[in-house]
CSV table of C-alpha atoms and ligand atoms in Angstrom, one decimal:
chain,number,residue,atom,x,y,z
A,369,MET,CA,53.0,21.9,31.8
A,370,PRO,CA,55.6,20.1,33.8
A,371,ALA,CA,57.4,17.5,31.8
A,372,PHE,CA,56.5,14.2,33.1
A,373,GLN,CA,59.1,11.1,33.1
A,374,GLU,CA,57.7,7.5,33.0
A,375,GLU,CA,59.9,6.3,35.8
A,376,ALA,CA,59.1,9.3,38.1
A,377,CYS,CA,55.3,8.9,37.3
A,378,GLU,CA,55.7,5.0,38.4
A,379,ASN,CA,57.2,6.1,41.6
A,380,ALA,CA,54.6,8.4,42.3
A,381,LEU,CA,51.7,6.0,41.6
A,382,PHE,CA,53.4,3.6,43.8
A,383,GLN,CA,53.3,6.2,46.6
A,384,ALA,CA,49.7,7.1,46.0
A,385,LYS,CA,48.5,3.1,45.8
A,386,TRP,CA,50.7,2.1,48.8
A,387,PRO,CA,51.4,5.4,51.0
A,388,ASP,CA,52.6,2.7,53.5
A,389,GLY,CA,54.5,0.9,51.4
A,390,PHE,CA,54.1,-2.2,49.1
A,391,ARG,CA,51.6,-4.9,50.4
A,392,CYS,CA,50.9,-8.0,48.3
A,393,PRO,CA,47.1,-8.4,47.4
A,394,HIS,CA,47.6,-12.0,48.1
A,395,CYS,CA,49.1,-12.4,51.3
A,396,GLU,CA,49.7,-8.8,52.7
A,397,GLY,CA,53.5,-9.5,52.5
A,398,SER,CA,55.2,-6.3,52.4
A,399,SER,CA,58.6,-7.2,50.4
A,400,PHE,CA,58.9,-7.6,46.6
A,401,TYR,CA,61.1,-8.1,43.6
A,402,ARG,CA,60.5,-5.6,40.5
A,403,ILE,CA,60.1,-8.0,37.5
A,404,THR,CA,62.1,-5.6,35.1
A,405,SER,CA,61.9,-7.8,32.3
A,406,ARG,CA,58.4,-7.2,31.5
A,407,SER,CA,57.9,-3.8,33.2
A,408,ASN,CA,58.8,-1.6,35.8
A,409,ARG,CA,55.2,-1.9,36.7
A,410,VAL,CA,55.0,-5.4,37.7
A,411,PHE,CA,56.1,-6.6,41.2
A,412,GLU,CA,56.3,-10.1,42.5
A,413,CYS,CA,55.6,-10.8,46.2
A,414,ARG,CA,58.8,-12.4,48.0
A,415,VAL,CA,56.6,-14.7,50.3
A,416,CYS,CA,54.1,-16.1,47.9
A,417,HIS,CA,55.5,-15.0,44.6
A,418,HIS,CA,52.0,-13.8,43.7
A,419,GLN,CA,52.4,-11.2,40.6
A,420,THR,CA,51.0,-8.0,40.8
A,421,SER,CA,50.9,-4.7,38.3
A,422,LEU,CA,51.2,-1.2,39.7
A,423,THR,CA,48.1,-0.2,38.1
A,424,VAL,CA,45.9,-2.8,39.3
A,425,GLY,CA,43.2,-1.6,41.7
A,426,THR,CA,43.8,1.9,40.4
A,427,ILE,CA,41.8,4.2,37.9
A,428,MET,CA,44.7,3.5,35.3
A,429,GLU,CA,44.0,-0.2,35.4
A,430,GLY,CA,44.1,-2.5,32.1
A,431,THR,CA,45.8,0.9,30.4
A,432,ARG,CA,48.1,0.5,27.7
A,433,THR,CA,48.9,4.5,27.7
A,434,PRO,CA,51.9,5.4,29.2
A,435,LEU,CA,51.9,6.9,32.8
A,436,GLU,CA,53.4,10.1,31.7
A,437,LYS,CA,50.4,10.9,29.6
A,438,TRP,CA,48.4,10.0,32.4
A,439,PHE,CA,50.1,12.3,34.4
A,440,SER,CA,49.5,15.2,32.0
A,441,ALA,CA,46.0,14.5,31.7
A,442,LEU,CA,45.7,14.9,35.5
A,443,TYR,CA,47.7,17.9,35.5
A,444,LEU,CA,45.5,19.1,32.8
A,445,MET,CA,42.4,18.6,34.5
A,446,GLN,CA,43.2,21.5,36.9
A,447,GLN,CA,42.1,23.7,33.8
A,448,GLY,CA,39.3,21.8,32.6
A,449,ILE,CA,40.0,20.9,29.2
A,450,SER,CA,38.2,19.1,26.5
A,451,ALA,CA,38.9,15.5,25.3
A,452,LYS,CA,39.6,17.0,21.9
A,453,LEU,CA,42.2,19.4,23.1
A,454,LEU,CA,43.7,16.8,25.5
A,455,ALA,CA,44.1,14.3,22.8
A,456,GLU,CA,46.1,16.8,20.6
A,457,ILE,CA,48.2,17.8,23.8
A,458,ILE,CA,49.2,14.3,24.8
A,459,GLN,CA,49.1,12.4,21.3
A,460,VAL,CA,46.4,10.0,21.9
A,461,THR,CA,43.2,9.4,20.1
A,462,TYR,CA,40.0,11.2,20.8
A,463,LYS,CA,38.4,8.1,22.3
A,464,THR,CA,41.5,7.6,24.3
A,465,ALA,CA,41.5,11.3,25.7
A,466,TRP,CA,37.6,11.1,26.4
A,467,LEU,CA,38.1,7.7,28.2
A,468,MET,CA,41.0,9.3,30.2
A,469,ASN,CA,39.2,12.1,31.1
A,470,HIS,CA,36.1,10.3,32.3
A,471,LYS,CA,37.9,8.0,34.3
A,472,LEU,CA,39.8,10.9,36.2
A,473,ARG,CA,36.0,12.2,36.7
A,474,HIS,CA,34.8,8.8,38.0
A,475,ALA,CA,37.6,9.0,40.7
A,476,ILE,CA,36.5,12.7,41.7
A,477,GLN,CA,33.0,11.5,41.9
A,478,VAL,CA,34.1,8.5,44.4
A,479,TRP,CA,35.7,11.3,46.3
A,480,ASP,CA,32.8,13.6,46.3
A,481,GLU,CA,30.3,10.9,47.4
A,482,SER,CA,32.5,10.6,50.5
A,483,ARG,CA,32.4,14.0,51.4
A,484,PRO,CA,28.6,15.3,52.6
A,485,LEU,CA,28.1,18.8,53.2
A,486,LYS,CA,27.2,19.8,56.7
A,487,GLY,CA,26.8,23.0,59.0
A,488,GLU,CA,25.4,25.9,57.6
A,489,LEU,CA,24.0,24.9,54.1
A,490,GLN,CA,22.8,27.4,51.0
A,491,LEU,CA,21.1,25.7,48.2
A,492,TYR,CA,20.3,27.4,45.0
A,493,GLY,CA,18.3,26.0,42.2
A,494,ASP,CA,18.2,26.6,38.7
A,495,PHE,CA,17.8,24.8,35.2
A,496,TYR,CA,20.9,23.6,33.0
A,497,ALA,CA,20.0,24.5,29.5
A,498,ARG,CA,22.2,23.3,26.8
A,499,PRO,CA,23.0,26.1,24.4
A,500,ALA,CA,21.1,25.7,21.2
A,501,MET,CA,24.1,25.9,19.2
A,502,SER,CA,25.6,22.5,19.9
A,503,GLY,CA,23.5,21.0,17.1
A,504,VAL,CA,22.1,18.1,19.1
A,505,PHE,CA,18.6,17.5,19.1
A,506,ASP,CA,17.3,17.0,22.7
A,507,PRO,CA,13.8,16.2,23.5
A,508,PRO,CA,11.9,18.9,25.5
A,509,ASP,CA,12.2,17.2,28.6
A,510,GLN,CA,15.8,16.6,28.6
A,511,ARG,CA,16.6,20.3,27.4
A,512,ASP,CA,16.4,22.0,30.7
A,513,GLN,CA,18.1,19.9,33.5
A,514,PRO,CA,17.1,21.2,36.8
A,515,ALA,CA,20.2,21.3,39.3
A,516,VAL,CA,21.1,22.8,42.5
A,517,VAL,CA,24.3,24.4,43.7
A,518,GLY,CA,24.7,23.3,47.4
A,519,ALA,CA,27.4,24.5,49.7
A,520,SER,CA,28.7,24.4,53.2
A,521,ILE,CA,29.2,27.9,54.6
A,522,ASP,CA,32.4,28.6,56.6
A,523,PRO,CA,30.8,30.4,59.9
A,524,GLU,CA,33.9,32.6,60.1
A,525,SER,CA,34.1,34.2,56.7
A,526,GLY,CA,30.7,33.6,55.6
A,527,GLY,CA,32.4,32.5,52.3
A,528,VAL,CA,31.6,28.7,50.6
A,529,ALA,CA,33.7,26.4,52.3
A,530,GLU,CA,32.6,23.0,50.2
A,531,VAL,CA,30.4,23.2,46.9
A,532,LYS,CA,28.5,20.3,45.0
A,533,ILE,CA,26.5,20.8,41.9
A,534,LYS,CA,23.8,18.1,41.3
A,535,ARG,CA,21.2,17.2,39.1
A,536,LEU,CA,17.6,17.1,40.5
A,537,PRO,CA,14.8,14.8,39.2
A,538,HIS,CA,12.4,16.5,36.9
A,539,GLY,CA,9.4,17.6,38.5
A,540,GLU,CA,11.1,17.8,41.9
A,541,PHE,CA,12.3,21.2,41.7
A,542,ARG,CA,10.2,23.9,40.1
A,543,ARG,CA,10.5,27.4,39.0
A,544,ARG,CA,9.7,30.1,41.7
A,545,SER,CA,9.2,27.4,44.3
A,546,TYR,CA,11.7,27.6,47.1
A,547,ASP,CA,10.4,25.3,49.6
A,548,VAL,CA,13.1,22.9,51.1
A,549,GLU,CA,11.2,20.1,49.6
A,550,CYS,CA,12.3,20.9,46.2
A,551,TYR,CA,15.5,19.8,47.2
A,552,GLY,CA,14.9,16.5,49.0
A,553,THR,CA,17.0,14.3,46.8
A,554,PHE,CA,19.9,16.6,46.9
A,555,LEU,CA,19.6,16.7,50.9
A,556,TRP,CA,19.1,13.0,50.9
A,557,ARG,CA,22.2,11.9,49.0
A,558,HIS,CA,24.6,14.6,49.6
A,559,VAL,CA,24.1,16.2,52.9
A,560,THR,CA,25.2,14.4,56.0
A,561,ASP,CA,22.6,12.1,57.7
A,562,VAL,CA,23.7,13.1,61.1
A,563,LYS,CA,21.1,15.5,61.7
A,564,SER,CA,22.8,17.3,64.4
A,565,GLU,CA,25.5,18.4,62.0
A,566,ILE,CA,23.1,20.5,59.9
A,567,HIS,CA,22.8,23.9,61.4
A,568,SER,CA,20.7,25.6,58.8
A,569,ILE,CA,19.5,25.5,55.3
A,570,GLU,CA,19.3,28.6,53.3
A,571,ILE,CA,17.4,28.7,50.3
A,572,VAL,CA,18.9,31.5,47.9
A,573,LYS,CA,16.5,32.9,45.6
A,574,GLN,CA,17.3,33.5,42.1
A,575,SER,CA,15.3,36.8,41.4
A,576,ASP,CA,17.0,39.2,43.0
A,577,SER,CA,20.4,37.9,44.2
A,578,GLU,CA,21.5,36.4,41.0
A,579,GLY,CA,25.3,37.1,40.5
A,580,VAL,CA,25.5,38.3,43.9
A,581,THR,CA,25.9,35.4,46.1
A,582,GLU,CA,28.7,33.4,45.8
A,583,ILE,CA,26.8,30.2,45.0
A,584,GLY,CA,25.1,32.2,42.3
A,585,LEU,CA,28.4,33.1,40.8
A,586,ILE,CA,29.6,29.5,41.0
A,587,TRP,CA,26.6,28.4,39.1
A,588,ARG,CA,27.4,31.0,36.3
A,589,GLY,CA,31.0,29.9,36.1
A,590,VAL,CA,30.0,26.4,35.5
A,591,ILE,CA,27.5,27.4,32.8
A,592,GLY,CA,30.3,29.3,31.2
A,593,TRP,CA,33.0,26.7,31.4
A,594,LEU,CA,30.5,23.9,29.8
A,595,ALA,CA,29.5,26.7,27.0
A,596,ARG,CA,33.3,27.6,26.2
A,597,THR,CA,35.0,24.3,26.6
A,598,PHE,CA,32.6,21.9,25.2
A,599,GLY,CA,29.6,23.9,23.6
A,600,GLY,CA,27.3,22.5,26.4
A,601,ILE,CA,26.9,19.2,27.6
A,602,GLY,CA,24.0,16.7,27.3
A,603,PRO,CA,21.8,15.0,30.4
A,604,LYS,CA,23.6,11.7,30.2
A,605,HIS,CA,27.2,12.9,31.3
A,606,LEU,CA,26.3,16.2,32.8
A,607,GLN,CA,26.9,15.2,36.6
A,608,ALA,CA,30.5,13.9,35.8
A,609,TYR,CA,31.4,17.5,34.5
A,610,LEU,CA,29.4,19.3,37.4
A,611,ASP,CA,31.5,17.1,39.7
A,612,GLU,CA,34.8,17.9,37.9
A,613,PHE,CA,33.9,21.9,38.2
A,614,CYS,CA,33.3,21.6,42.0
A,615,TYR,CA,36.3,19.6,42.4
A,616,ARG,CA,38.4,22.2,41.2
A,617,ILE,CA,36.8,24.6,43.7
A,618,ASN,CA,36.8,22.0,46.8
A,619,ALA,CA,40.6,20.6,46.2
A,620,GLY,CA,41.8,24.2,45.2
A,621,THR,CA,45.6,24.3,44.9
A,622,ASN,CA,46.0,20.8,46.0
A,623,ALA,CA,44.0,19.6,43.0
A,624,PHE,CA,46.7,17.7,41.5
A,625,ALA,CA,48.0,15.7,44.2
A,626,THR,CA,44.6,15.0,45.7
A,627,LEU,CA,43.7,13.7,42.3
A,628,LEU,CA,46.7,11.4,41.8
A,629,ASN,CA,46.0,9.9,45.4
A,630,LEU,CA,42.6,9.5,44.3
A,631,CYS,CA,43.7,7.8,41.3
A,632,GLY,CA,46.0,5.4,43.3
A,633,ILE,CA,43.2,4.1,45.5
A,634,THR,CA,39.8,4.2,43.2
A,635,ARG,CA,38.9,1.1,41.2
A,636,THR,CA,38.6,1.9,37.4
A,637,VAL,CA,35.6,2.4,35.3
A,638,THR,CA,34.9,0.6,32.2
A,639,LEU,CA,33.9,1.9,28.9
A,640,ARG,CA,30.8,0.1,29.1
A,641,ALA,CA,29.7,1.3,32.4
A,642,LEU,CA,30.1,5.0,31.3
A,643,VAL,CA,28.5,4.4,28.1
A,644,ASN,CA,25.4,2.6,30.0
A,645,LYS,CA,25.0,5.0,32.9
A,646,ARG,CA,21.7,5.9,33.2
A,647,ARG,CA,20.7,9.6,32.5
A,648,ALA,CA,17.6,9.8,34.8
A,649,VAL,CA,18.0,10.7,38.3
A,650,ARG,CA,15.4,9.1,40.7
A,651,SER,CA,13.6,11.3,43.1
A,652,VAL,CA,14.1,10.3,46.8
A,653,ARG,CA,11.9,11.9,49.6
A,654,TRP,CA,13.8,13.8,52.3
A,655,THR,CA,12.8,13.1,55.7
A,656,GLY,CA,14.7,15.7,57.7
A,657,GLN,CA,14.2,17.6,60.8
A,658,SER,CA,11.2,19.9,60.5
A,659,ASN,CA,12.9,22.2,63.1
A,660,ILE,CA,15.8,23.0,60.7
A,661,ARG,CA,16.3,27.0,60.7
A,662,LYS,CA,15.0,27.7,57.2
A,663,LYS,CA,16.5,31.3,56.2
A,664,ASN,CA,14.8,32.6,53.1
A,665,VAL,CA,16.7,35.4,51.5
A,666,SER,CA,14.6,37.7,49.9
B,1494,ZN,ZN1,52.1,-12.3,48.9
């Protein structure tokens, strides 16, 4: 891992937050003083004398953790490590590391929501079952989480261009049912609403193609990562981990730079909001075109 220096991190976050240069949040003025007596992170507008902090409006807002530790967390998210290991590496408490990782996942989720799938789509439904070894008691209805791996397929290569893995409402997706209706909530929320941009929807069946198709392998990959790194994840935060996994695939070699930019422009989320997150996924009926070409691979 690179050795991050506090001042270089401040400059990099400045770039991510204000790619076109400083902008006073009060008067939009572009010239500023650095208030060095308090911290390099505080700026005063030369026009209206409004003072603003570098971290205001970013994912790091309100943090007391040095930016160099944040940058290490950003860097390590490329590998997908647990809060326990992160806490050891960057020398913070487990609670701080947990919150940092979840704030980064929040930035990823905001990004994910702005990128609906389109074009040629493949869908693959399955159930995520937390391994019993985690020692956590889950009521039966929360043990198996229906989820869908959805991908935009690159028409040239036939490979996955962009992937999302999303929980589905209980009851919507049923085993051995491959009707497109079973994926209504996914299509409603995560696929473009410009119907002409959806060219085809292919439901990939599990029984005979498991482990063969690329999205089947992605599904295996996420299950393996969750088991190895966390001993499995409960329903409440599962979606955030699924999004983190897809982020690594979608951002590829730009994962660190993209996440840094996202941190600079995404408003933070509080611990309370994270803890109060609803665990249920609501069902939405998809009213898509009925003339979309459905390809069932058997
Ligand atoms: Zn100003």
